[in-house]
Amino acid sequence: MTDTSELPAAIGDVYETVVARNAHEPEFQQAVHEVLGSIAPVLEAHPEFVDGGILERVVEPERQIVFRVPWVDDAGRLQVNRGFRVQFSSVLGPYKGGLRFHPSVNLSIIKFLGFEQIFKNALTGQGIGGAKGGSDFDPHGRSDAEVMRFCQSFMGELYRHLGEHTDVPAGDIGVGAREIGYLFGQYRKITNRHESGMFTGKGVQWGGAEVRTEATGYGAVFFAQEMLGVHGDMFDGKRVAVSGSGNVAIYAIDKAHQLGAKAITASDSTGYVIDDAGIDVDLLRQVKEVERARVDEYARRRPSARFVEGRRPWEVAVDVAIPSATQNELDEADAAALIANGVRVVVEGANMPSTPGAVDAFRAAGVLFGPGKAANAGGVATSALEMSQNAARQRWNFEDSERKLRSIMRDVHHSAFAAAERYGHPGDYVVGANSAGFERVAHAMLAQGVI
Ligand code: NDP
Ligand code: 2IT
């Protein structure tokens, strides 16, 4: 990802510095390249952004925290993991973004996610900055007691950098309801404060917002609905491929079914299941969330399903694809297969799931492509609603919250769509989302001086 030939000079110089300074961080370079590659028209319209050194500053995190996480496993052995929190930008509000627990986690991955989060959060129109954190801890196969001890040790360091007005984490891969409970509990104990707004995605019985659990998957489907709507089309009757079988995937499947579509796949790192009768969400939740088993277990219990080991669902003929597992899980060959099979819409439930080659292929083929920054913004947007409710000591009901999410996704779509038109790339949601998010951040950075 070092080719700068297609970038205007001012942007190319900044990108080359990013590559030199972050030489061993391919995911971070990829995320920066994608944003910088989209915003030339914005800089042409706003030379003050170039003069104000916005680019040089926005690619450098405000603060990066890396720390030791020691804990003792059930066999009495000492384990040491590495913890991260990258506080990328607080220009629009307190740092905000999830925590990821996965063995692949390193600084490059946390920085790419934190960088994406700045512009995604800006696009929601809410007052939240961008951050991401996590650890190379792998919760798979660990007992609840081990996960609790790990979370307590992790928070034993991270707590000093958090707070409802400072930095507000949430979940991501490997961090769900169980982990958030343990992390919040430890923060409360150490600080002696029941500070509800310092974490989002909490249980609805103790400060969590209705619809936060469902928000990312539901939001991605709402975004696809908006994209189809522009072309007078609907979700009803569509065949849908979803990857992943975690939080985002489960609720994307759920909403697709509610809108009359049929989602026929789900996956994890072992392979995918195809179910021609449509994925049974209750069974998938039972297998993945309750039993924490692998996705092949779903196929064993469901006569209409079969498991395809070691492969990804993009070889299945569908109208809509919703990659909802992890970064770079859909490459150029996958995109070619989807296009050959007539895919009409791709919306990214995950962060950066499509490789640059795949994105180019979708655009060239005229596939409606919704980048994660816009399409999965419903999760963090609902986190911001949770922060509002916590601050006001209020609780909104499910129906009102879902209505708000629906309306936010309509606005996110409109912002991205309108920016794409304004900057001469109608229908290009990559340009639209990056431009609309970047504009908002850049204006705030200029106004607040050289910080
Ligand atoms: P979960 O941990 O709930 O689920 C992750 C799913 O993705 C699992 O099925 C997991 O399978 C699979 N997966 C993870 N890593 C890989 C890999 N390397 N190869 C294949 N499959 C993999 O996470 P979420 O559903 O919360 O997150 C999914 C994606 O959505 C991530 O990109 C995340 O950043 C993004 N996202 C999440 C939001 C949220 O609110 N939770 C908000 C916006 C974006 P396995 O168990 O085998 O690892
Ligand atoms: O990638 C994401 O937007 C998230 N994991 C959710 C972040 C949040 O703070 O709700």
Short mmCIF file of C-alpha atoms and ligand atoms in Angstrom, two decimals:
data_model
loop_
_atom_site.label_atom_id
_atom_site.label_comp_id
_atom_site.label_asym_id
_atom_site.label_seq_id
_atom_site.Cartn_x
_atom_site.Cartn_y
_atom_site.Cartn_z
CA MET A 1 0.00 0.00 0.00
CA THR A 2 2.80 2.43 -0.91
CA ASP A 3 1.58 3.55 -4.34
CA THR A 4 0.96 7.30 -4.12
CA SER A 5 0.96 7.95 -7.87
CA GLU A 6 -2.80 8.43 -8.05
CA LEU A 7 -2.88 10.89 -5.12
CA PRO A 8 -2.53 14.69 -5.54
CA ALA A 9 0.86 15.95 -4.29
CA ALA A 10 -0.28 17.46 -0.96
CA ILE A 11 -2.03 14.22 -0.07
CA GLY A 12 0.72 11.96 -1.43
CA ASP A 13 3.33 13.65 0.77
CA VAL A 14 1.27 13.10 3.90
CA TYR A 15 0.63 9.50 2.93
CA GLU A 16 4.34 8.85 2.36
CA THR A 17 5.08 10.19 5.84
CA VAL A 18 2.41 7.90 7.27
CA VAL A 19 4.01 4.90 5.54
CA ALA A 20 7.50 5.85 6.72
CA ARG A 21 6.40 6.49 10.30
CA ASN A 22 4.17 3.42 10.53
CA ALA A 23 6.17 1.07 8.36
CA HIS A 24 4.98 -2.13 10.02
CA GLU A 25 1.30 -1.24 10.18
CA PRO A 26 -0.37 -2.43 6.94
CA GLU A 27 -3.97 -2.17 8.17
CA PHE A 28 -3.42 1.39 9.40
CA GLN A 29 -1.81 2.34 6.08
CA GLN A 30 -4.74 0.78 4.21
CA ALA A 31 -7.32 2.75 6.21
CA VAL A 32 -5.44 6.04 5.75
CA HIS A 33 -4.98 5.39 2.03
CA GLU A 34 -8.69 4.84 1.60
CA VAL A 35 -9.63 8.13 3.26
CA LEU A 36 -6.88 10.23 1.68
CA GLY A 37 -7.65 8.70 -1.72
CA SER A 38 -11.23 10.04 -1.51
CA ILE A 39 -10.91 13.59 -0.31
CA ALA A 40 -9.03 15.45 -3.06
CA PRO A 41 -12.23 17.28 -4.14
CA VAL A 42 -12.82 18.39 -0.53
CA LEU A 43 -9.31 19.85 -0.30
CA GLU A 44 -9.77 21.62 -3.63
CA ALA A 45 -12.92 23.25 -2.33
CA HIS A 46 -11.31 24.04 1.04
CA PRO A 47 -7.67 25.08 0.57
CA GLU A 48 -7.76 26.26 4.20
CA PHE A 49 -7.76 22.59 5.26
CA VAL A 50 -4.40 22.12 3.50
CA ASP A 51 -2.98 25.41 4.83
CA GLY A 52 -4.19 24.56 8.33
CA GLY A 53 -2.24 21.29 8.35
CA ILE A 54 -5.37 19.23 8.91
CA LEU A 55 -4.03 16.19 7.03
CA GLU A 56 -0.71 16.05 8.87
CA ARG A 57 -2.50 16.21 12.22
CA VAL A 58 -5.50 13.96 11.58
CA VAL A 59 -3.33 10.93 10.71
CA GLU A 60 -1.45 11.12 14.01
CA PRO A 61 -3.29 9.85 17.12
CA GLU A 62 -3.64 12.36 19.94
CA ARG A 63 -2.50 9.66 22.38
CA GLN A 64 -1.58 5.95 22.27
CA ILE A 65 -1.58 3.80 25.38
CA VAL A 66 0.05 0.34 25.38
CA PHE A 67 0.13 -1.67 28.59
CA ARG A 68 0.85 -5.02 30.23
CA VAL A 69 -2.12 -7.20 31.23
CA PRO A 70 -0.98 -9.97 33.60
CA TRP A 71 -3.49 -12.55 34.89
CA VAL A 72 -3.59 -16.10 36.20
CA ASP A 73 -5.43 -18.85 34.28
CA ASP A 74 -7.50 -21.68 35.80
CA ALA A 75 -4.44 -23.95 35.89
CA GLY A 76 -2.61 -21.40 38.03
CA ARG A 77 -0.28 -20.34 35.20
CA LEU A 78 0.70 -16.73 34.70
CA GLN A 79 -0.45 -15.21 31.39
CA VAL A 80 0.64 -11.88 29.98
CA ASN A 81 -1.29 -10.07 27.27
CA ARG A 82 -0.84 -6.68 25.72
CA GLY A 83 -3.51 -3.97 26.10
CA PHE A 84 -4.09 -0.97 23.83
CA ARG A 85 -6.13 2.20 23.71
CA VAL A 86 -5.56 4.62 20.86
CA GLN A 87 -7.25 7.95 21.57
CA PHE A 88 -7.24 9.26 18.03
CA SER A 89 -9.31 12.43 18.02
CA SER A 90 -11.36 14.31 20.61
CA VAL A 91 -12.14 17.31 18.43
CA LEU A 92 -15.87 16.49 18.22
CA GLY A 93 -16.38 15.01 21.67
CA PRO A 94 -14.99 12.52 24.20
CA TYR A 95 -13.00 9.66 22.67
CA LYS A 96 -15.47 6.96 21.64
CA GLY A 97 -15.02 3.50 20.17
CA GLY A 98 -15.00 -0.17 21.02
CA LEU A 99 -12.60 -2.64 22.60
CA ARG A 100 -11.57 -5.74 20.63
CA PHE A 101 -10.26 -8.94 22.23
CA HIS A 102 -8.78 -11.17 19.52
CA PRO A 103 -5.37 -12.86 19.13
CA SER A 104 -4.68 -10.82 15.96
CA VAL A 105 -4.90 -7.48 17.81
CA ASN A 106 -1.84 -5.26 17.50
CA LEU A 107 -1.17 -1.55 17.20
CA SER A 108 -1.79 -1.50 13.44
CA ILE A 109 -5.27 -2.96 13.84
CA ILE A 110 -6.21 -0.69 16.73
CA LYS A 111 -4.95 2.37 14.84
CA PHE A 112 -6.85 1.49 11.67
CA LEU A 113 -10.01 1.02 13.71
CA GLY A 114 -9.45 4.25 15.67
CA PHE A 115 -8.83 6.20 12.46
CA GLU A 116 -12.02 4.86 10.84
CA GLN A 117 -13.93 5.66 14.01
CA ILE A 118 -13.12 9.40 13.79
CA PHE A 119 -14.94 9.82 10.49
CA LYS A 120 -17.69 7.31 11.24
CA ASN A 121 -18.52 9.09 14.46
CA ALA A 122 -18.45 12.47 12.70
CA LEU A 123 -20.88 11.11 10.12
CA THR A 124 -23.44 10.26 12.83
CA GLY A 125 -23.73 13.98 13.55
CA GLN A 126 -23.30 13.35 17.27
CA GLY A 127 -20.69 14.82 19.62
CA ILE A 128 -18.27 11.90 19.83
CA GLY A 129 -14.54 11.68 19.07
CA GLY A 130 -12.69 8.63 17.72
CA ALA A 131 -10.82 5.88 19.60
CA LYS A 132 -10.33 2.13 19.70
CA GLY A 133 -8.70 -0.30 22.08
CA GLY A 134 -8.36 -3.93 22.96
CA SER A 135 -5.99 -6.77 23.56
CA ASP A 136 -4.47 -9.84 21.92
CA PHE A 137 -6.33 -11.90 24.55
CA ASP A 138 -8.40 -14.73 22.98
CA PRO A 139 -11.65 -15.39 24.88
CA HIS A 140 -12.34 -18.59 22.86
CA GLY A 141 -12.10 -21.61 25.12
CA ARG A 142 -11.57 -19.55 28.28
CA SER A 143 -13.80 -20.07 31.32
CA ASP A 144 -15.99 -17.24 32.62
CA ALA A 145 -13.64 -16.96 35.61
CA GLU A 146 -10.61 -16.53 33.34
CA VAL A 147 -12.41 -13.91 31.24
CA MET A 148 -13.36 -12.07 34.45
CA ARG A 149 -9.79 -12.06 35.80
CA PHE A 150 -8.47 -10.89 32.45
CA CYS A 151 -11.06 -8.07 32.25
CA GLN A 152 -10.27 -6.98 35.81
CA SER A 153 -6.55 -6.81 35.09
CA PHE A 154 -7.16 -4.97 31.79
CA MET A 155 -9.36 -2.38 33.48
CA GLY A 156 -6.91 -2.14 36.38
CA GLU A 157 -4.73 -0.11 34.03
CA LEU A 158 -7.18 1.34 31.51
CA TYR A 159 -9.50 2.95 34.09
CA ARG A 160 -7.19 5.94 34.60
CA HIS A 161 -7.62 6.96 30.95
CA LEU A 162 -11.43 6.68 30.84
CA GLY A 163 -14.45 8.68 32.01
CA GLU A 164 -17.82 9.82 30.71
CA HIS A 165 -16.32 13.13 29.53
CA THR A 166 -12.93 11.70 28.56
CA ASP A 167 -13.10 8.34 26.82
CA VAL A 168 -16.06 5.96 26.56
CA PRO A 169 -15.39 2.40 25.30
CA ALA A 170 -17.91 -0.18 24.07
CA GLY A 171 -17.77 -3.70 22.62
CA ASP A 172 -16.28 -5.02 19.38
CA ILE A 173 -14.99 -8.47 18.36
CA GLY A 174 -14.68 -10.66 21.45
CA VAL A 175 -16.17 -8.03 23.75
CA GLY A 176 -19.88 -8.56 24.35
CA ALA A 177 -22.32 -8.40 27.25
CA ARG A 178 -20.21 -10.66 29.52
CA GLU A 179 -16.96 -8.73 29.06
CA ILE A 180 -18.64 -5.32 29.32
CA GLY A 181 -20.17 -6.38 32.66
CA TYR A 182 -16.80 -7.41 34.12
CA LEU A 183 -15.04 -4.30 32.76
CA PHE A 184 -17.69 -1.93 34.08
CA GLY A 185 -17.73 -3.66 37.48
CA GLN A 186 -13.98 -3.27 37.89
CA TYR A 187 -14.08 0.41 36.87
CA ARG A 188 -16.84 1.04 39.44
CA LYS A 189 -14.86 -0.68 42.17
CA ILE A 190 -11.54 1.07 41.48
CA THR A 191 -13.00 4.56 41.07
CA ASN A 192 -15.80 4.27 43.65
CA ARG A 193 -18.11 5.90 41.11
CA HIS A 194 -21.23 4.50 39.45
CA GLU A 195 -20.46 6.48 36.34
CA SER A 196 -22.96 4.97 33.88
CA GLY A 197 -21.82 7.00 30.90
CA MET A 198 -18.22 5.75 30.95
CA PHE A 199 -19.10 2.60 28.96
CA THR A 200 -21.79 1.81 26.40
CA GLY A 201 -23.39 -1.48 25.50
CA LYS A 202 -24.18 -2.13 29.17
CA GLY A 203 -26.95 -4.54 30.17
CA VAL A 204 -30.36 -2.89 29.85
CA GLN A 205 -31.01 -3.68 33.53
CA TRP A 206 -28.06 -1.52 34.64
CA GLY A 207 -27.86 1.53 32.43
CA GLY A 208 -27.66 0.05 28.93
CA ALA A 209 -29.79 1.50 26.15
CA GLU A 210 -32.52 -0.45 24.42
CA VAL A 211 -31.54 -1.38 20.83
CA ARG A 212 -27.76 -0.94 21.40
CA THR A 213 -27.34 -4.73 21.11
CA GLU A 214 -29.23 -4.82 17.82
CA ALA A 215 -28.08 -1.43 16.51
CA THR A 216 -25.11 -2.25 14.27
CA GLY A 217 -26.76 -5.11 12.38
CA TYR A 218 -30.15 -3.38 12.19
CA GLY A 219 -28.43 -0.16 11.10
CA ALA A 220 -26.53 -1.88 8.28
CA VAL A 221 -29.78 -3.27 6.91
CA PHE A 222 -31.48 0.14 7.24
CA PHE A 223 -28.57 1.61 5.28
CA ALA A 224 -29.01 -1.00 2.52
CA GLN A 225 -32.73 -0.20 2.50
CA GLU A 226 -31.90 3.48 1.87
CA MET A 227 -29.50 2.60 -0.95
CA LEU A 228 -32.10 0.39 -2.61
CA GLY A 229 -34.73 3.07 -2.07
CA VAL A 230 -32.77 5.54 -4.22
CA HIS A 231 -33.29 3.09 -7.09
CA GLY A 232 -36.94 2.42 -6.29
CA ASP A 233 -36.08 -1.05 -5.01
CA MET A 234 -36.86 -2.79 -1.69
CA PHE A 235 -35.41 -5.38 0.68
CA ASP A 236 -38.47 -7.58 0.41
CA GLY A 237 -37.73 -10.89 -1.37
CA LYS A 238 -33.97 -10.42 -1.55
CA ARG A 239 -31.51 -13.28 -0.93
CA VAL A 240 -28.83 -12.16 1.49
CA ALA A 241 -25.37 -13.51 2.39
CA VAL A 242 -24.03 -12.53 5.81
CA SER A 243 -20.58 -13.41 7.15
CA GLY A 244 -19.76 -13.69 10.84
CA SER A 245 -22.06 -15.07 13.51
CA GLY A 246 -21.50 -12.53 16.25
CA ASN A 247 -23.30 -9.42 17.37
CA VAL A 248 -23.40 -7.61 14.02
CA ALA A 249 -24.18 -10.68 11.88
CA ILE A 250 -26.99 -11.98 14.11
CA TYR A 251 -28.93 -8.72 14.10
CA ALA A 252 -28.31 -8.04 10.39
CA ILE A 253 -29.92 -11.42 9.69
CA ASP A 254 -32.75 -10.67 12.12
CA LYS A 255 -33.64 -7.34 10.48
CA ALA A 256 -33.27 -8.73 6.95
CA HIS A 257 -35.91 -11.32 7.83
CA GLN A 258 -38.19 -8.71 9.41
CA LEU A 259 -38.08 -6.79 6.12
CA GLY A 260 -39.12 -9.84 4.10
CA ALA A 261 -35.68 -10.90 2.81
CA LYS A 262 -34.05 -14.29 3.33
CA ALA A 263 -30.56 -14.41 4.85
CA ILE A 264 -29.09 -17.78 3.97
CA THR A 265 -25.53 -17.75 5.36
CA ALA A 266 -23.55 -17.15 8.55
CA SER A 267 -19.88 -17.93 9.25
CA ASP A 268 -16.98 -17.90 11.67
CA SER A 269 -13.26 -18.47 11.31
CA THR A 270 -13.84 -22.21 10.68
CA GLY A 271 -16.15 -21.86 7.63
CA TYR A 272 -19.73 -20.98 6.76
CA VAL A 273 -23.21 -22.46 6.97
CA ILE A 274 -25.75 -22.22 4.17
CA ASP A 275 -29.39 -22.65 5.05
CA ASP A 276 -31.84 -22.47 2.16
CA ALA A 277 -34.75 -22.16 4.56
CA GLY A 278 -33.20 -18.96 5.93
CA ILE A 279 -30.94 -18.74 9.00
CA ASP A 280 -32.82 -19.44 12.23
CA VAL A 281 -31.71 -16.52 14.41
CA ASP A 282 -32.78 -18.15 17.69
CA LEU A 283 -30.74 -21.28 16.93
CA LEU A 284 -27.72 -19.21 15.82
CA ARG A 285 -27.88 -17.19 19.05
CA GLN A 286 -28.18 -20.38 21.10
CA VAL A 287 -25.14 -21.93 19.41
CA LYS A 288 -22.90 -18.85 19.29
CA GLU A 289 -23.96 -16.67 22.23
CA VAL A 290 -25.20 -19.14 24.82
CA GLU A 291 -23.07 -22.23 24.12
CA ARG A 292 -20.14 -20.32 22.56
CA ALA A 293 -19.76 -23.21 20.08
CA ARG A 294 -18.53 -23.09 16.47
CA VAL A 295 -20.91 -22.38 13.61
CA ASP A 296 -20.83 -26.00 12.28
CA GLU A 297 -22.90 -26.89 15.35
CA TYR A 298 -25.76 -24.87 13.79
CA ALA A 299 -25.69 -27.09 10.69
CA ARG A 300 -25.69 -30.24 12.82
CA ARG A 301 -28.98 -29.20 14.44
CA ARG A 302 -30.75 -27.79 11.38
CA PRO A 303 -31.84 -30.20 8.63
CA SER A 304 -32.04 -27.46 5.96
CA ALA A 305 -28.44 -26.30 6.57
CA ARG A 306 -25.00 -27.58 5.68
CA PHE A 307 -21.53 -26.53 6.79
CA VAL A 308 -18.84 -25.60 4.26
CA GLU A 309 -15.52 -25.93 6.01
CA GLY A 310 -12.70 -23.43 5.54
CA ARG A 311 -14.54 -21.29 2.98
CA ARG A 312 -16.30 -17.93 2.94
CA PRO A 313 -19.93 -17.32 1.95
CA TRP A 314 -19.17 -15.09 -1.06
CA GLU A 315 -19.45 -18.04 -3.48
CA VAL A 316 -23.22 -18.22 -2.84
CA ALA A 317 -25.54 -16.46 -5.35
CA VAL A 318 -27.27 -13.57 -3.56
CA ASP A 319 -28.73 -10.10 -4.20
CA VAL A 320 -27.25 -8.52 -1.06
CA ALA A 321 -23.97 -9.23 0.77
CA ILE A 322 -23.33 -8.02 4.32
CA PRO A 323 -19.75 -8.83 5.42
CA SER A 324 -19.96 -8.68 9.23
CA ALA A 325 -16.92 -10.56 10.56
CA THR A 326 -13.56 -8.79 10.25
CA GLN A 327 -11.15 -6.71 8.14
CA ASN A 328 -10.12 -7.92 4.66
CA GLU A 329 -12.46 -10.92 4.73
CA LEU A 330 -13.73 -10.23 1.19
CA ASP A 331 -11.05 -9.98 -1.51
CA GLU A 332 -11.00 -9.29 -5.22
CA ALA A 333 -11.73 -12.92 -6.15
CA ASP A 334 -14.68 -12.97 -3.73
CA ALA A 335 -15.96 -9.72 -5.26
CA ALA A 336 -15.66 -11.22 -8.76
CA ALA A 337 -17.67 -14.26 -7.66
CA LEU A 338 -20.40 -12.10 -6.10
CA ILE A 339 -20.57 -9.89 -9.21
CA ALA A 340 -20.72 -12.92 -11.54
CA ASN A 341 -23.62 -14.21 -9.46
CA GLY A 342 -25.51 -10.91 -9.82
CA VAL A 343 -25.02 -9.21 -6.44
CA ARG A 344 -26.75 -5.81 -6.39
CA VAL A 345 -25.85 -4.37 -2.98
CA VAL A 346 -22.88 -4.79 -0.61
CA VAL A 347 -23.04 -3.15 2.82
CA GLU A 348 -20.17 -3.48 5.28
CA GLY A 349 -21.37 -4.48 8.74
CA ALA A 350 -17.73 -5.01 9.75
CA ASN A 351 -14.93 -2.43 9.66
CA MET A 352 -12.95 -2.53 6.37
CA PRO A 353 -14.04 -6.10 5.46
CA SER A 354 -13.51 -5.52 1.72
CA THR A 355 -9.96 -5.28 0.38
CA PRO A 356 -9.18 -2.24 -1.82
CA GLY A 357 -9.26 -4.53 -4.90
CA ALA A 358 -12.73 -5.76 -3.94
CA VAL A 359 -14.02 -2.21 -3.45
CA ASP A 360 -12.68 -1.19 -6.87
CA ALA A 361 -14.32 -4.22 -8.46
CA PHE A 362 -17.72 -3.40 -6.92
CA ARG A 363 -17.51 0.22 -8.03
CA ALA A 364 -16.45 -0.73 -11.57
CA ALA A 365 -19.34 -3.20 -11.84
CA GLY A 366 -21.90 -0.63 -10.65
CA VAL A 367 -22.73 -2.59 -7.48
CA LEU A 368 -24.23 -0.37 -4.76
CA PHE A 369 -21.46 -0.35 -2.16
CA GLY A 370 -21.98 0.94 1.40
CA PRO A 371 -18.63 1.32 3.24
CA GLY A 372 -18.49 0.39 6.92
CA LYS A 373 -17.88 3.95 8.02
CA ALA A 374 -21.43 4.75 6.97
CA ALA A 375 -23.19 1.38 6.95
CA ASN A 376 -22.16 0.20 10.44
CA ALA A 377 -22.45 3.63 12.11
CA GLY A 378 -25.73 2.62 13.77
CA GLY A 379 -23.85 0.88 16.59
CA VAL A 380 -21.84 3.85 17.73
CA ALA A 381 -24.73 6.22 17.05
CA THR A 382 -26.86 4.21 19.47
CA SER A 383 -23.95 4.27 21.92
CA ALA A 384 -24.22 8.06 21.79
CA LEU A 385 -27.94 7.70 22.55
CA GLU A 386 -26.97 5.55 25.55
CA MET A 387 -24.62 8.30 26.74
CA SER A 388 -27.46 10.86 26.44
CA GLN A 389 -29.83 8.65 28.42
CA ASN A 390 -27.21 8.03 31.11
CA ALA A 391 -26.46 11.76 31.42
CA ALA A 392 -30.15 12.59 31.76
CA ARG A 393 -30.87 9.53 33.98
CA GLN A 394 -33.55 8.52 31.51
CA ARG A 395 -34.51 5.34 29.74
CA TRP A 396 -36.17 5.29 26.33
CA ASN A 397 -38.26 2.32 25.19
CA PHE A 398 -37.37 -0.10 22.39
CA GLU A 399 -39.79 1.31 19.81
CA ASP A 400 -38.66 4.94 20.24
CA SER A 401 -35.01 3.90 20.22
CA GLU A 402 -35.39 1.88 17.04
CA ARG A 403 -37.22 4.78 15.41
CA LYS A 404 -34.28 7.04 16.33
CA LEU A 405 -31.79 4.54 14.90
CA ARG A 406 -33.83 4.33 11.68
CA SER A 407 -33.81 8.10 11.38
CA ILE A 408 -30.06 8.37 12.12
CA MET A 409 -29.29 5.82 9.39
CA ARG A 410 -31.47 7.80 6.98
CA ASP A 411 -29.45 10.92 7.87
CA VAL A 412 -26.10 9.11 7.56
CA HIS A 413 -27.16 7.86 4.14
CA HIS A 414 -28.30 11.32 3.11
CA SER A 415 -25.01 12.94 4.27
CA ALA A 416 -22.91 10.44 2.34
CA PHE A 417 -25.15 10.53 -0.73
CA ALA A 418 -25.27 14.35 -0.83
CA ALA A 419 -21.49 14.72 -0.32
CA ALA A 420 -20.83 12.29 -3.18
CA GLU A 421 -23.01 14.42 -5.47
CA ARG A 422 -21.50 17.70 -4.22
CA TYR A 423 -17.97 16.50 -4.91
CA GLY A 424 -18.69 15.13 -8.37
CA HIS A 425 -18.95 11.39 -7.66
CA PRO A 426 -22.70 10.70 -7.60
CA GLY A 427 -23.60 7.32 -6.13
CA ASP A 428 -20.09 6.72 -4.77
CA TYR A 429 -20.65 6.16 -1.05
CA VAL A 430 -16.91 5.74 -0.36
CA VAL A 431 -16.20 9.27 -1.54
CA GLY A 432 -19.42 10.48 0.08
CA ALA A 433 -18.85 8.99 3.53
CA ASN A 434 -15.19 9.97 3.68
CA SER A 435 -15.85 13.50 2.44
CA ALA A 436 -18.80 14.19 4.73
CA GLY A 437 -17.01 12.81 7.81
CA PHE A 438 -13.71 14.50 7.01
CA GLU A 439 -15.34 17.89 6.37
CA ARG A 440 -16.93 17.95 9.79
CA VAL A 441 -13.71 16.95 11.56
CA ALA A 442 -11.60 19.41 9.55
CA HIS A 443 -13.87 22.38 10.25
CA ALA A 444 -13.72 21.64 13.99
CA MET A 445 -9.94 21.22 13.93
CA LEU A 446 -9.46 24.54 12.15
CA ALA A 447 -11.74 26.32 14.60
CA GLN A 448 -9.97 24.89 17.64
CA GLY A 449 -6.45 25.89 16.56
CA VAL A 450 -3.20 23.95 16.43
CA ILE A 451 -3.74 21.29 19.08
P1 NDP B 1 -18.28 -10.67 17.54
O1 NDP B 1 -17.11 -11.01 18.35
O2 NDP B 1 -19.63 -10.65 18.15
O3 NDP B 1 -18.35 -11.60 16.26
C1 NDP B 1 -17.27 -11.65 15.37
C2 NDP B 1 -17.58 -12.70 14.32
O4 NDP B 1 -16.63 -12.57 13.26
C3 NDP B 1 -17.46 -14.12 14.83
O5 NDP B 1 -18.35 -14.93 14.13
C4 NDP B 1 -16.02 -14.46 14.50
O6 NDP B 1 -15.75 -15.84 14.36
C5 NDP B 1 -15.86 -13.77 13.17
N1 NDP B 1 -14.44 -13.47 12.97
C6 NDP B 1 -13.64 -12.70 13.74
N2 NDP B 1 -12.39 -12.70 13.29
C7 NDP B 1 -12.41 -13.49 12.20
C8 NDP B 1 -11.42 -13.87 11.28
N3 NDP B 1 -10.14 -13.44 11.41
N4 NDP B 1 -11.79 -14.70 10.26
C9 NDP B 1 -13.08 -15.12 10.14
N5 NDP B 1 -14.06 -14.80 10.99
C10 NDP B 1 -13.72 -13.99 12.00
O7 NDP B 1 -17.94 -9.23 16.90
P2 NDP B 1 -18.94 -8.15 16.29
O8 NDP B 1 -20.08 -8.81 15.60
O9 NDP B 1 -19.21 -7.14 17.32
O10 NDP B 1 -17.99 -7.44 15.20
C11 NDP B 1 -17.92 -7.87 13.85
C12 NDP B 1 -17.37 -6.75 12.99
O11 NDP B 1 -18.23 -5.61 13.07
C13 NDP B 1 -15.98 -6.24 13.38
O12 NDP B 1 -15.31 -5.82 12.20
C14 NDP B 1 -16.29 -5.01 14.22
O13 NDP B 1 -15.22 -4.10 14.24
C15 NDP B 1 -17.49 -4.46 13.46
N6 NDP B 1 -18.37 -3.54 14.19
C16 NDP B 1 -18.94 -3.92 15.37
C17 NDP B 1 -19.80 -3.06 16.01
C18 NDP B 1 -20.52 -3.44 17.26
O14 NDP B 1 -21.36 -2.66 17.70
N7 NDP B 1 -20.29 -4.63 17.84
C19 NDP B 1 -20.06 -1.71 15.50
C20 NDP B 1 -19.47 -1.45 14.20
C21 NDP B 1 -18.65 -2.35 13.60
P3 NDP B 1 -14.79 -16.60 15.41
O15 NDP B 1 -15.61 -16.76 16.63
O16 NDP B 1 -14.44 -17.87 14.74
O17 NDP B 1 -13.59 -15.72 15.62
O1 2IT B 2 -16.67 -0.14 15.34
C1 2IT B 2 -17.55 0.38 16.04
O2 2IT B 2 -18.18 1.39 15.66
C2 2IT B 2 -17.87 -0.22 17.33
N1 2IT B 2 -17.31 -1.27 17.66
C3 2IT B 2 -18.85 0.42 18.25
C4 2IT B 2 -18.23 1.56 19.01
C5 2IT B 2 -19.08 2.17 20.08
O3 2IT B 2 -18.50 2.98 20.81
O4 2IT B 2 -20.27 1.88 20.20
#
